[in-house]
Every structure is written in structure tokens, then in C-alpha cells.
């Protein structure tokens, strides 16, 4: 944009972005884009994971038709995704990697073929092609800004791990002063922000746009490991008791590890324990895999609904997991305590990107990091010293009675990990001993969320109260570790509309639910809705549609089923009223069998079936009542149960439903709906 031209208004930025990307940006995204377009100084944008930071990188380019932007990213997979998206939108982009950073491509960049250059810190700092670009006048004149994605990595990875992150400040000395630095991250507490500011040599008047990074729909749980770390037995809760290959899992999950070897070992353990067929569905996922394999498995993971096909879960490291943007991950587990709370929150931020869902985020921590363990360990050590005091004094003193100078101590990896764990991470793990007694409160204070006074404009960005905060505020969250007996839920997420054709009853239920939603909205909000969100704030459309589908399949047996099957959390206190409407139009199916005690006729034994008592009955034995292993009912067995269920389904003469219900477990779920 020409410096003499007027800047676009917020409304213009919103409308142009909506036209180009099909997304209406929130107010904070518009503020970030406007600050970049005005170019008064550098800009820092802090916002939670999944809140749309990536969009703010591209919005200014819609108003700068001749500009060039360099986008620094930490992972190649992120670079590939970025270049692919921009090319689809007719914004020429290239992801420079070690394999394609050739003189030919740098010649194209110099000629202005690409408006966006995605690059890693290593290529940017060491490749001679960039040295030539910094000398090219036309290129430097068109260069408008340098983006730094996930810039908390500059602080955390700028040491010995990836030293080129620490040398990015040198860009200030080779690019024109007019080039803007734009940095964005979800995890920039004050100490990390200060470090990033210094390492990038950001300008003194840098503009900071800050939103809360709290993920209200992610519940936080910390659990001490119950078994040896190398055994991986603490991951058994992923598969409920009675689970067999082919059955659905309760969650689509990510398990984060601090090393590749641990990720591979954990995957192999699950394969051996739950069947080698699991190798198709639960994979390790890290940097040492091919680009083709990574792309294929990410697509499979994104589409999977937990059925017989697709990937159900990934055992991953940051190198692979940090770039994942999949909407329906409902379980994220961190195996062992990471070094920083920033790292943990970035990993937990992969969960429940769809705001209609909730995710459970679990840290499986070594017992040694808990204060209670440390205190007991110190007590044992003191008791040992008192018991063996004489020997210890002899070891501590030399021949002449003086204390010997201590030698440098070799720090074992485990001890190094404990030494490097930051205070905020320690507070998060041991929050039960703090005044707040809340893990989310620890995060809010560390990241400054309690001081943020942000603007909001829509259902995506308005602040909400977490329905289930953490295991300290909601102890019931830890029930997932009880490894319950396998309970089947009906899989309608892959598209129920093609499984049946809605009849009159379905549409009447749909209509009454909409009317009830409107009445409830008026009762709760009336004309005082500050956001103008309308009645979907009470019951989102996608949940309303799912309720109609579940009612058709007779899955909703009680109020608890409504909450379990839909994950409806915003107004769960209204579930009873909504369920009453379901009962009116589509009541649950009655049990197929009714077992009544039979009145004995004269001459019959208590459990006999004939007129003359059997020999066993004469001796005092009573025939054991037949009990069904499928539903727990008396008077029939599982074989007859399934036969009658199949006959009942056939009576509907709906071949599409029969094709969809292939497995015995689903037959059981339909005949005798899931109980909590």
C-alpha cells in the first residue's frame, strides 16, 4: 500500500478478508492486521492456540499488492501447509527447505515471482542465497515485513538446540529500517516476551495486541505415574476394558513425548498389548519420517472417526505435533513433565479446536516432581543420615579433620531434567499446595490472562467459563483412569444425513427443539444480548442436528446420554427440559425382553420347568436363571438377544441402516442403549 494512501477501516479489513478467505475475522485479528498495514512500528500478537493467529499473517497482503513477506517458521510441515494455502488463494508462495533452496529458486525470488517466502531459521541464517538477496535493491524495496511464527521458540530453542534462532537479531542490520517485524505466539509470559524482544532487537515502541490464551474448553489434569516409566502401563486407560479391534474408541487422541525413542517405544507397547492390527491406527509421529508419509497420515487422522479405517491416535513429538490443526481431538496426553509451562500449553492447545467440543488434557508426571514425594524423600534421607551419622562424618572430613573440597558432580539426565524444570511448571504440577488450589489459575497468572482487558465480538472470541476446569476443581475428571468397561457410543459424526431419510416425527422434533431454543434464548438474554449471537448460543445448530439423529436411532435413554453423546457443555443445566421434548416426539425404545418370575404350579420345584420335580430339585438344588451377557437381562442368552435384535432391525426394512450397523457391538448398543 502506498504511504500516501489512506488506510482501510476495520469494516473494510473484515469484508475484504471474508471475501478472500471465507472467514470473518474477530476484532483482535482486525486490530493485528491494521497495526501491520499502518507500519508505525513492530507488532506482537498474543492469542491462544486455535484462535486464528495464522490468518493475521496473510490479511495485510490483501492490501499490499506488490509487497514481499518473509515468513520464519520452526517446522517444515508448517511451511508446507502455509505455502499450499497461499498458492490456493493466488498469492504466490514458496517454502524454502534444504532440498529446494537452489540458485534457480533464489533467482525466481530475486525476480519477484513469489510474494511469500517461507523459511526456517537455519536456511535464513546460513544459505548464501539470502546474502545475495540482501544486496539486491529491488528485492529490499519490496520487502515489507518479516513474520515470526511461534516466536516463543526463539527463547526456548535459541540455545544449543537450534542456535540459529539466537542469531535472528542480525536481520536488523541487513534489511532496511522500514521492514516491519511481526511476531505471534500463544505462550509469551513476561519473561519469555522480554527475551524475544531482546533477541530480535524489536523497536522500543513495538505495539502489543494481547488476548487471553486460556482454552476454556480444555480441562486440565495432572496424574502421577502409577507404574515404572519404561513399562508404559500408565497408557492403558486409552483402551477401555473389553475393547477389541474394530470397536470405536472414546477419544481421538495425541500423546506427546519429549523424545523420539519414547514415542516409538510407547507405540510398540500398545501394539503388543492390544493387538498388532493397531499399527494401522496408532502411529508414532516425529521428524524422522518422510514428507509423503506425514502428509498421508495427517489426512487420515483428520478424517478418521475412530472406526475400522483411519488413524485414531498419534504418539508424537513437537517436530510433528506442533503443526497439527485438527478440529476434533478430544484427548491430549503429555508423557512426563516438559521443561516449561509454555511447551505444555502449546501441546495441550492441539485439543478441541472445534469450540463445540471439549478436550481432556492430561499430564502424566513422574512421582519425583511432586512436592509430597520430595518431602518424603528428604525425610528418608535425613533419617538415613542420622542412623549412619558416624560413617557420613568420616566421609565428609579428610584425614586432618577438614572438609574436603567438593568435586564437580556429573548430572544424570534425570537430575538435569529436575534442575531445569521452571518454577511455573513446578507450580502447575503442585497447584494443590498453593493458595489458589487450581491449575488453570496458575496458568492465568503466569501468562497474564488475569490482566487482559480484551475486546470481543462473536461466539468464537467471547470469554466463557470453563465447564470443567481442572482435576482440583472437578475431581470427577480423573475417572478416565478407572479404565471402565467398554461402552459403545453411536458413531454419527461422519454424517448421519446419508444414513437415513428424516420422516415426519424427526422433523417435528427438529421444529420443536428450535422453538424451545428461541424461547429459552429470550428467557436468558432477551434484548440484553451484548454480542448479538442469537439463539444458537443456547444450543448450537450442529448439536441440535445431532440430537435429532440420536433420537432417531433411540440412543438417548436419559439426560446423561444427552450430555455424553453431544458434549453439550454451555447450558447443560437445561438438558432435562430438552430431553423432555425428545421423549414427547421420539421416546427411547423399550427393552425387547421382560423377564418375570414364573408362578410355580403344584408339584413343581422352585426352578423346575415340569410338573414332576427333577432329581436335582428333590435334593435341594435350584436351577440357575439364564442371564444374558449382552444386556444383563434375565430369561434369555446373548445369542437369542442378537437374533431378536436383528429381526427388529429388519422389520424397519431400511437397508442403509443395516449396512451401517455391521458389528455386534453396535447391535447391542441399539437394542439396549448405553448406560453410564
XYZ file of C-alpha atoms in Angstrom, residues 14-675:
662
model
C -13.202 -7.511 7.734
C -15.102 -7.539 4.432
C -12.040 -7.997 2.203
C -10.751 -10.816 4.422
C -14.137 -12.516 4.377
C -14.280 -12.320 0.594
C -10.742 -13.663 0.119
C -10.556 -16.359 2.800
C -14.208 -17.121 3.545
C -13.642 -16.268 7.225
C -14.967 -13.303 9.172
C -12.064 -12.151 11.354
C -12.549 -11.284 15.016
C -11.829 -7.811 16.339
C -8.367 -8.722 17.671
C -7.384 -10.165 14.288
C -8.526 -6.961 12.599
C -6.509 -4.928 15.115
C -3.395 -7.009 14.377
C -3.842 -6.595 10.620
C -4.458 -2.844 10.907
C -1.319 -2.397 13.023
C 0.728 -4.153 10.342
C -0.767 -2.152 7.496
C -0.151 1.170 9.249
C 3.506 0.146 9.815
C 4.097 2.552 12.684
C 6.349 0.029 14.422
C 6.881 -3.675 15.044
C 3.853 -5.678 16.210
C 3.427 -8.515 18.713
C 0.183 -10.514 18.706
C -0.503 -12.825 21.666
C -3.545 -15.076 21.387
C -4.493 -18.621 22.377
C -3.875 -21.742 20.333
C -6.501 -22.246 17.665
C -7.706 -18.627 17.849
C -6.674 -17.639 14.314
C -3.177 -16.146 14.614
C -2.172 -17.623 11.255
C -4.824 -15.587 9.446
C -3.249 -12.351 10.698
C -0.068 -13.141 8.754
C -1.908 -13.008 5.425
C -4.562 -10.320 5.952
C -2.178 -7.368 5.282
C -1.094 -8.931 1.979
C -4.612 -8.381 0.642
C -3.982 -4.620 0.817
C -0.337 -4.672 -0.390
C -0.440 -5.959 -3.927
C 3.285 -5.570 -4.645
C 4.748 -6.473 -1.260
C 7.078 -9.343 -0.334
C 6.932 -11.054 3.055
C 9.414 -13.455 4.643
C 7.753 -15.925 6.998
C 10.056 -17.628 9.522
C 8.664 -20.911 10.818
C 10.053 -23.536 13.159
C 8.852 -26.652 11.330
C 8.907 -27.695 7.681
C 5.424 -29.157 7.963
C 4.084 -25.717 8.913
C 5.899 -24.213 5.952
C 4.370 -26.697 3.535
C 0.873 -26.009 4.858
C 1.396 -22.247 4.621
C 2.718 -22.240 1.052
C -0.037 -24.581 -0.089
C -2.809 -22.407 1.372
C -1.437 -19.164 -0.072
C -0.975 -20.628 -3.550
C -4.603 -21.776 -3.490
C -5.563 -18.133 -2.860
C -3.484 -16.901 -5.817
C -0.779 -15.444 -3.578
C 2.477 -16.911 -4.991
C 4.409 -18.609 -2.180
C 7.361 -20.961 -1.767
C 8.560 -22.985 1.203
C 12.356 -22.963 1.074
C 13.907 -26.119 2.506
C 17.295 -27.775 2.257
C 16.023 -29.760 -0.734
C 14.806 -26.832 -2.863
C 16.940 -23.852 -1.740
C 18.662 -23.860 -5.129
C 20.182 -20.988 -7.141
C 17.295 -21.330 -9.593
C 14.673 -20.730 -6.901
C 16.628 -17.818 -5.434
C 16.750 -16.305 -8.910
C 12.946 -16.524 -9.068
C 12.699 -14.885 -5.642
C 15.026 -12.100 -6.744
C 12.898 -11.576 -9.848
C 9.820 -11.087 -7.658
C 7.945 -14.256 -8.648
C 6.946 -15.037 -5.053
C 5.194 -12.689 -2.641
C 5.696 -15.006 0.326
C 8.921 -16.828 1.208
C 8.526 -19.402 3.990
C 11.856 -20.388 5.518
C 13.420 -21.950 8.613
C 15.908 -20.019 10.798
C 18.742 -22.285 9.618
C 18.173 -21.576 5.912
C 17.681 -17.865 6.582
C 20.913 -17.573 8.577
C 23.262 -19.811 6.590
C 22.186 -20.012 2.960
C 24.261 -17.824 0.653
C 21.201 -17.128 -1.459
C 19.904 -14.747 1.203
C 23.242 -12.959 1.324
C 22.694 -12.101 -2.337
C 19.102 -11.018 -1.702
C 20.188 -8.547 0.991
C 22.327 -6.848 -1.656
C 19.534 -6.666 -4.230
C 17.960 -3.198 -4.150
C 14.644 -4.048 -5.829
C 14.017 -7.000 -3.514
C 14.713 -4.928 -0.402
C 12.405 -2.164 -1.610
C 9.520 -4.627 -1.998
C 10.220 -6.391 1.311
C 7.556 -5.132 3.733
C 7.840 -7.357 6.792
C 9.333 -10.457 8.357
C 6.913 -12.713 10.223
C 8.000 -14.913 13.122
C 5.557 -17.749 13.723
C 5.520 -19.469 17.145
C 8.144 -16.995 18.313
C 8.326 -18.449 21.815
C 10.712 -20.893 20.083
C 13.178 -18.008 19.738
C 13.547 -18.006 23.512
C 13.261 -21.730 24.186
C 15.180 -23.108 21.199
C 17.745 -20.337 20.763
C 20.434 -22.067 22.840
C 22.309 -25.217 21.975
C 19.275 -26.981 20.465
C 18.784 -24.649 17.467
C 21.400 -21.890 17.827
C 20.320 -20.124 14.622
C 17.213 -18.941 16.461
C 19.554 -16.920 18.652
C 21.137 -15.149 15.663
C 17.942 -13.816 14.070
C 18.699 -10.377 15.528
C 21.299 -9.944 12.749
C 18.431 -9.372 10.300
C 18.075 -5.876 11.739
C 21.476 -4.971 10.300
C 20.880 -6.235 6.743
C 17.288 -5.211 5.967
C 16.010 -1.628 5.624
C 14.747 0.096 8.771
C 11.305 0.287 7.192
C 10.936 -3.509 7.270
C 8.488 -4.474 9.987
C 8.893 -7.420 12.382
C 5.623 -9.172 13.203
C 5.710 -11.877 15.883
C 2.831 -14.067 17.065
C 2.502 -16.748 19.699
C 0.065 -18.202 22.210
C 2.620 -18.502 25.004
C 4.523 -15.305 25.754
C 4.688 -14.719 29.504
C 6.609 -11.629 30.591
C 9.991 -13.337 30.969
C 9.765 -15.034 27.551
C 8.444 -11.851 25.913
C 11.388 -9.876 27.276
C 13.839 -12.468 25.968
C 12.234 -12.488 22.499
C 12.216 -8.672 22.447
C 15.951 -8.552 23.138
C 16.910 -11.340 20.739
C 15.004 -9.818 17.820
C 16.011 -6.232 18.667
C 12.378 -5.146 18.464
C 11.757 -1.402 18.415
C 11.084 0.408 21.684
C 7.571 1.438 20.576
C 6.524 -2.036 19.440
C 2.749 -2.421 19.587
C 1.442 -5.367 21.638
C -2.029 -6.804 20.986
C -2.839 -9.288 23.714
C -5.701 -11.734 24.150
C -6.136 -14.374 26.802
C -4.571 -17.698 25.880
C -6.911 -19.683 28.131
C -8.536 -22.601 26.331
C -11.838 -22.730 28.199
C -12.951 -25.974 26.522
C -9.807 -27.877 27.559
C -9.873 -29.465 31.021
C -6.512 -29.814 32.794
C -5.468 -32.936 34.703
C -2.173 -33.905 36.365
C -1.668 -37.504 37.448
C 1.412 -39.124 38.988
C 2.543 -42.221 37.128
C 1.466 -45.417 38.861
C 3.941 -47.735 37.133
C 7.561 -47.777 36.013
C 8.186 -45.177 33.314
C 9.658 -47.657 30.848
C 6.703 -50.021 31.189
C 4.195 -47.529 29.663
C 1.414 -49.242 31.656
C 0.053 -45.793 32.537
C -1.253 -45.526 28.966
C -3.605 -48.491 29.381
C -6.511 -46.140 30.138
C -6.644 -45.248 26.424
C -8.401 -48.555 25.764
C -11.397 -49.463 27.988
C -11.751 -52.954 29.419
C -13.298 -55.328 26.931
C -12.126 -53.341 23.935
C -11.416 -55.432 20.843
C -10.098 -54.407 17.402
C -12.872 -52.955 15.282
C -14.668 -51.191 18.111
C -14.791 -47.424 18.396
C -12.591 -45.623 20.902
C -13.982 -42.910 23.193
C -11.436 -40.323 22.007
C -9.304 -39.249 19.089
C -6.002 -38.643 20.854
C -2.492 -37.207 20.752
C 0.237 -38.387 23.123
C 3.247 -36.042 23.335
C 6.706 -37.276 24.289
C 9.949 -35.440 24.975
C 11.977 -37.762 22.715
C 11.534 -39.821 19.557
C 12.655 -43.053 21.217
C 9.982 -42.789 23.897
C 7.287 -42.145 21.279
C 8.328 -45.247 19.345
C 8.612 -47.424 22.455
C 5.153 -46.372 23.665
C 3.559 -47.170 20.303
C 5.202 -50.597 20.243
C 3.928 -51.302 23.756
C 0.326 -50.536 22.752
C 0.652 -52.694 19.632
C 1.833 -55.680 21.639
C -0.772 -55.286 24.370
C -3.852 -54.540 22.272
C -3.051 -56.325 19.014
C -0.742 -55.816 16.070
C -3.669 -54.603 13.956
C -3.371 -51.417 15.999
C -0.312 -50.493 13.921
C -2.673 -49.136 11.259
C -4.477 -46.894 13.730
C -1.968 -45.762 16.387
C 1.346 -44.496 14.999
C 4.475 -42.775 16.160
C 4.901 -39.408 14.515
C 8.109 -37.372 14.655
C 10.661 -35.578 12.482
C 12.351 -38.744 11.172
C 9.578 -39.700 8.750
C 9.155 -38.843 5.083
C 7.093 -35.881 3.919
C 4.803 -38.160 1.908
C 4.124 -40.430 4.873
C 3.493 -37.443 7.147
C 1.030 -35.862 4.732
C -0.834 -39.131 4.164
C -1.232 -39.915 7.861
C -2.292 -36.389 8.807
C -5.106 -36.553 6.252
C -6.137 -39.977 7.549
C -6.056 -38.722 11.137
C -8.135 -35.654 10.276
C -10.854 -37.706 8.546
C -10.931 -40.610 10.989
C -13.968 -41.090 13.217
C -12.409 -43.958 15.190
C -13.890 -46.756 13.076
C -12.223 -49.612 11.254
C -10.355 -47.297 8.895
C -8.033 -44.383 9.514
C -5.663 -43.228 12.228
C -7.083 -42.958 15.757
C -4.115 -41.597 17.668
C -0.546 -40.341 17.310
C 2.458 -40.769 19.595
C 4.317 -37.617 18.637
C 6.969 -35.031 19.427
C 6.913 -31.263 18.902
C 8.525 -31.686 15.498
C 5.314 -33.245 14.210
C 2.554 -32.475 16.681
C 3.009 -28.711 16.975
C 1.865 -28.188 13.390
C -1.367 -30.153 13.663
C -4.611 -28.205 13.248
C -7.275 -30.909 13.542
C -10.630 -29.864 14.942
C -11.901 -32.943 16.791
C -9.032 -34.151 19.002
C -10.675 -34.724 22.396
C -7.787 -36.231 24.381
C -4.236 -34.845 24.655
C -1.695 -36.533 26.922
C 1.787 -35.316 27.855
C 4.083 -38.191 28.848
C 6.473 -36.936 31.553
C 6.907 -33.326 32.626
C 8.343 -30.987 29.948
C 10.816 -28.245 30.780
C 8.406 -25.318 30.615
C 4.752 -24.457 31.026
C 4.865 -22.785 27.593
C 5.725 -26.119 25.976
C 2.956 -27.911 27.856
C 0.278 -25.357 26.938
C 1.327 -25.425 23.281
C 0.859 -29.190 23.250
C -2.414 -29.102 25.147
C -3.565 -26.474 22.655
C -3.946 -29.143 19.966
C -7.161 -30.297 21.652
C -10.767 -29.326 20.820
C -10.119 -26.723 18.144
C -13.811 -27.032 17.348
C -15.465 -24.917 20.041
C -18.477 -27.244 20.034
C -16.219 -29.936 21.557
C -14.322 -30.276 24.812
C -10.945 -31.910 25.343
C -9.294 -33.603 28.289
C -5.631 -32.606 28.630
C -3.598 -34.883 30.896
C -0.049 -34.589 32.202
C 1.296 -37.988 33.286
C 4.079 -36.863 35.596
C 6.939 -38.694 37.257
C 6.330 -39.063 41.012
C 9.664 -37.352 41.683
C 8.332 -33.929 40.607
C 5.598 -33.782 43.246
C 6.223 -31.884 46.458
C 4.865 -34.747 48.567
C 7.410 -37.126 47.039
C 10.246 -34.652 47.557
C 9.298 -34.158 51.204
C 9.156 -37.897 51.871
C 12.462 -38.371 50.062
C 14.078 -35.649 52.177
C 12.728 -37.270 55.354
C 14.139 -40.653 54.354
C 17.494 -39.088 53.532
C 17.614 -37.295 56.878
C 16.699 -40.479 58.739
C 19.464 -42.352 56.934
C 21.995 -39.658 57.794
C 21.009 -39.757 61.456
C 21.230 -43.546 61.511
C 24.619 -43.625 59.782
C 25.902 -40.333 61.147
C 29.352 -41.590 62.096
C 30.096 -43.011 58.665
C 28.863 -39.872 56.958
C 31.083 -37.635 59.094
C 34.118 -39.761 58.240
C 33.360 -39.433 54.533
C 32.813 -35.678 54.751
C 36.089 -34.956 56.558
C 39.612 -35.546 55.423
C 42.456 -37.090 57.382
C 43.215 -33.795 59.137
C 39.567 -33.239 60.025
C 38.906 -30.528 57.433
C 36.075 -30.726 54.946
C 37.286 -31.794 51.515
C 36.637 -29.607 48.510
C 33.712 -30.959 46.500
C 34.411 -32.192 43.003
C 32.278 -31.271 40.013
C 29.237 -33.525 40.080
C 28.129 -35.405 36.987
C 24.474 -34.564 36.416
C 22.481 -37.528 35.219
C 19.803 -36.819 32.617
C 17.015 -37.366 35.144
C 18.611 -34.959 37.625
C 19.209 -32.420 34.870
C 15.541 -32.568 33.968
C 14.539 -31.807 37.561
C 17.033 -28.939 37.788
C 15.831 -27.313 34.587
C 12.085 -27.518 35.290
C 10.962 -23.923 35.676
C 9.087 -22.565 38.679
C 5.833 -22.082 36.746
C 5.865 -25.732 35.701
C 6.502 -26.744 39.300
C 3.571 -24.590 40.464
C 1.295 -26.164 37.857
C 2.181 -29.702 38.925
C 1.904 -28.910 42.647
C -1.032 -26.488 42.462
C -2.836 -28.430 45.184
C -0.389 -26.947 47.688
C -0.894 -23.339 46.579
C -3.409 -20.820 47.870
C -5.459 -20.965 44.655
C -5.703 -24.776 44.538
C -6.424 -24.535 40.795
C -4.178 -25.415 37.852
C -5.916 -23.039 35.445
C -5.358 -20.191 37.882
C -1.611 -20.927 37.826
C -1.646 -20.610 34.024
C -3.720 -17.420 34.050
C -1.318 -15.684 36.426
C 1.824 -16.891 34.635
C 0.611 -15.805 31.189
C -1.011 -12.595 32.427
C -4.545 -13.597 31.467
C -5.883 -12.030 34.656
C -4.707 -8.614 33.427
C -6.079 -8.783 29.888
C -8.958 -6.454 29.091
C -9.730 -7.608 25.577
C -12.461 -6.713 23.132
C -14.690 -9.459 21.772
C -17.247 -9.539 19.026
C -18.614 -13.026 18.343
C -19.171 -16.549 19.641
C -15.603 -17.529 18.758
C -13.856 -14.904 20.847
C -16.170 -14.011 23.719
C -14.867 -15.190 27.108
C -16.511 -18.223 28.674
C -16.345 -20.006 31.990
C -14.770 -23.471 31.628
C -17.459 -26.144 32.133
C -14.857 -28.396 33.753
C -11.756 -26.571 34.935
C -9.136 -28.980 36.277
C -8.835 -32.100 38.397
C -8.545 -29.971 41.551
C -11.777 -28.071 40.864
C -13.553 -31.050 39.258
C -12.167 -34.300 40.732
C -14.517 -36.354 38.553
C -12.181 -35.687 35.616
C -9.820 -38.359 36.954
C -12.459 -41.055 36.429
C -10.964 -41.661 32.986
C -8.158 -43.578 34.713
C -10.597 -46.106 36.170
C -10.448 -47.906 32.790
C -14.201 -48.529 32.639
C -15.776 -51.469 30.881
C -16.154 -50.761 27.187
C -19.313 -48.800 26.365
C -20.250 -48.248 22.750
C -21.452 -44.848 21.555
C -23.219 -44.458 18.266
C -20.938 -43.043 15.579
C -22.914 -40.416 13.715
C -20.124 -37.859 13.372
C -19.226 -38.978 9.865
C -22.548 -37.741 8.523
C -25.884 -39.103 9.733
C -27.837 -37.464 6.914
C -26.814 -40.152 4.423
C -27.725 -42.998 6.821
C -31.483 -42.399 6.884
C -34.150 -40.113 5.498
C -35.855 -37.975 8.109
C -39.539 -38.634 8.495
C -42.386 -36.554 9.880
C -41.561 -37.353 13.509
C -37.921 -36.347 13.051
C -38.846 -33.004 11.541
C -41.449 -32.293 14.235
C -38.807 -32.928 16.881
C -36.424 -30.665 14.959
C -39.039 -27.892 14.798
C -39.955 -28.083 18.488
C -36.307 -28.053 19.540
C -35.806 -24.855 17.540
C -38.874 -23.270 19.145
C -37.689 -24.291 22.603
C -34.256 -22.837 21.843
C -35.774 -19.496 20.833
C -37.964 -19.345 23.960
C -35.016 -20.193 26.190
C -32.849 -17.568 24.497
C -35.482 -14.904 25.147
C -35.714 -16.044 28.759
C -31.951 -15.922 29.333
C -30.948 -12.965 27.187
C -33.993 -11.136 25.821
C -32.847 -7.822 24.379
C -29.727 -7.703 26.547
C -27.515 -9.896 24.360
C -24.394 -7.679 24.026
C -22.913 -9.817 21.268
C -25.975 -10.310 19.100
C -25.191 -14.008 18.782
C -28.811 -15.145 18.646
C -30.353 -18.365 19.932
C -27.519 -20.709 18.757
C -25.658 -19.501 21.850
C -28.093 -21.700 23.834
C -27.953 -24.778 21.594
C -25.560 -24.724 18.595
C -27.020 -25.902 15.288
C -24.633 -28.852 14.994
C -25.662 -30.163 18.426
C -29.369 -29.701 17.636
C -28.958 -31.729 14.432
C -27.084 -34.438 16.302
C -29.826 -34.693 18.941
C -32.411 -35.332 16.210
C -30.209 -38.056 14.704
C -29.536 -39.685 18.064
C -33.244 -39.648 18.893
C -33.987 -41.374 15.575
C -31.600 -44.198 16.495
C -33.121 -44.425 20.003
C -29.780 -43.749 21.673
C -30.957 -41.032 24.079
C -32.178 -43.000 27.066
C -31.758 -40.348 29.781
C -30.364 -36.870 30.423
C -26.855 -38.236 30.943
C -26.910 -39.730 27.444
C -27.668 -36.277 26.029
C -24.553 -34.819 27.655
C -22.320 -37.817 26.872
C -23.336 -38.146 23.222
C -23.290 -34.431 22.316
C -20.707 -32.947 24.725
C -23.160 -30.066 25.212
C -21.473 -28.010 27.937
C -22.544 -24.360 27.767
C -26.078 -24.805 29.160
C -26.016 -28.370 30.432
C -28.429 -27.437 33.238
C -31.136 -27.237 30.538
C -30.581 -30.805 29.353
C -33.582 -32.082 31.333
C -36.038 -29.732 29.605
C -34.603 -30.545 26.197
C -34.774 -34.293 26.902
C -38.475 -33.938 27.776
C -39.080 -32.750 24.201
C -37.206 -35.775 22.859
C -39.399 -38.071 24.984
C -42.521 -36.431 23.565
C -41.678 -36.999 19.902
C -39.167 -39.832 19.850
C -39.164 -41.780 23.130
C -36.451 -44.389 23.736
C -37.206 -47.966 22.814
C -38.463 -50.341 25.492
C -36.417 -53.412 26.329
C -37.036 -56.297 23.917
C -37.293 -58.814 26.755
C -39.217 -58.703 30.004
C -38.243 -61.350 32.491
C -40.991 -62.129 35.049
C -40.723 -64.782 37.762
C -42.979 -67.692 36.824
C -45.582 -68.881 39.343
C -44.885 -72.495 40.222
C -47.707 -74.976 39.737
C -48.483 -77.759 42.148
C -45.772 -80.323 42.084
C -43.153 -78.037 40.528
C -39.890 -77.187 42.157
C -38.873 -73.566 42.549
C -36.774 -73.583 39.433
C -38.314 -76.540 37.621
C -39.929 -76.459 34.226
C -42.068 -79.624 34.504
C -44.875 -80.897 36.705
C -42.735 -83.526 38.368
C -39.754 -82.202 40.345
C -36.392 -83.214 38.956
C -33.906 -85.307 40.903
C -31.693 -82.237 41.435
C -34.645 -80.269 42.806
C -35.526 -83.077 45.224
C -32.005 -82.827 46.562
C -32.431 -79.100 47.222
C -30.744 -77.686 44.114
C -32.412 -74.785 42.286
C -31.983 -74.267 38.565
C -29.883 -71.171 37.874
C -31.724 -68.428 35.992
C -30.373 -67.816 32.478
C -28.714 -64.397 32.227
C -27.793 -62.513 29.027
C -24.141 -61.442 28.754
C -25.062 -58.742 26.225
C -27.545 -56.716 28.244
C -27.552 -58.267 31.708
C -31.245 -59.202 31.498
C -32.661 -62.468 32.815
C -34.567 -65.154 30.908
C -32.533 -65.199 27.682
C -28.948 -65.512 26.479
C -26.778 -63.332 24.225
C -27.412 -65.439 21.112
C -31.194 -65.084 21.248
C -30.718 -61.424 22.196
C -28.845 -60.693 18.954
C -31.267 -62.727 16.841
C -34.270 -60.772 18.096
C -32.353 -57.507 17.682
C -31.568 -58.345 14.064
C -35.217 -59.246 13.398
C -36.296 -55.953 14.907
C -33.931 -54.043 12.629
C -35.067 -55.956 9.553
C -38.664 -55.026 10.380
C -37.763 -51.423 9.588
C -36.792 -52.503 6.041
C -34.067 -49.859 5.912
C -31.099 -51.426 4.138
C -28.950 -48.333 4.584
C -29.236 -48.582 8.345
C -28.449 -52.302 8.274
C -25.319 -51.684 6.214
C -24.211 -49.059 8.675
C -24.738 -51.336 11.690
C -22.318 -54.125 10.904
C -20.758 -55.043 14.191
C -22.211 -56.923 17.138
C -21.266 -54.126 19.490
C -23.448 -51.662 17.595
C -26.342 -54.132 17.545
C -26.082 -54.311 21.297
C -25.912 -50.534 21.585
C -29.107 -50.101 19.575
C -31.102 -52.816 21.336
C -30.018 -51.803 24.826
C -28.811 -48.189 24.805
C -25.642 -47.232 26.586
C -25.865 -46.821 30.328
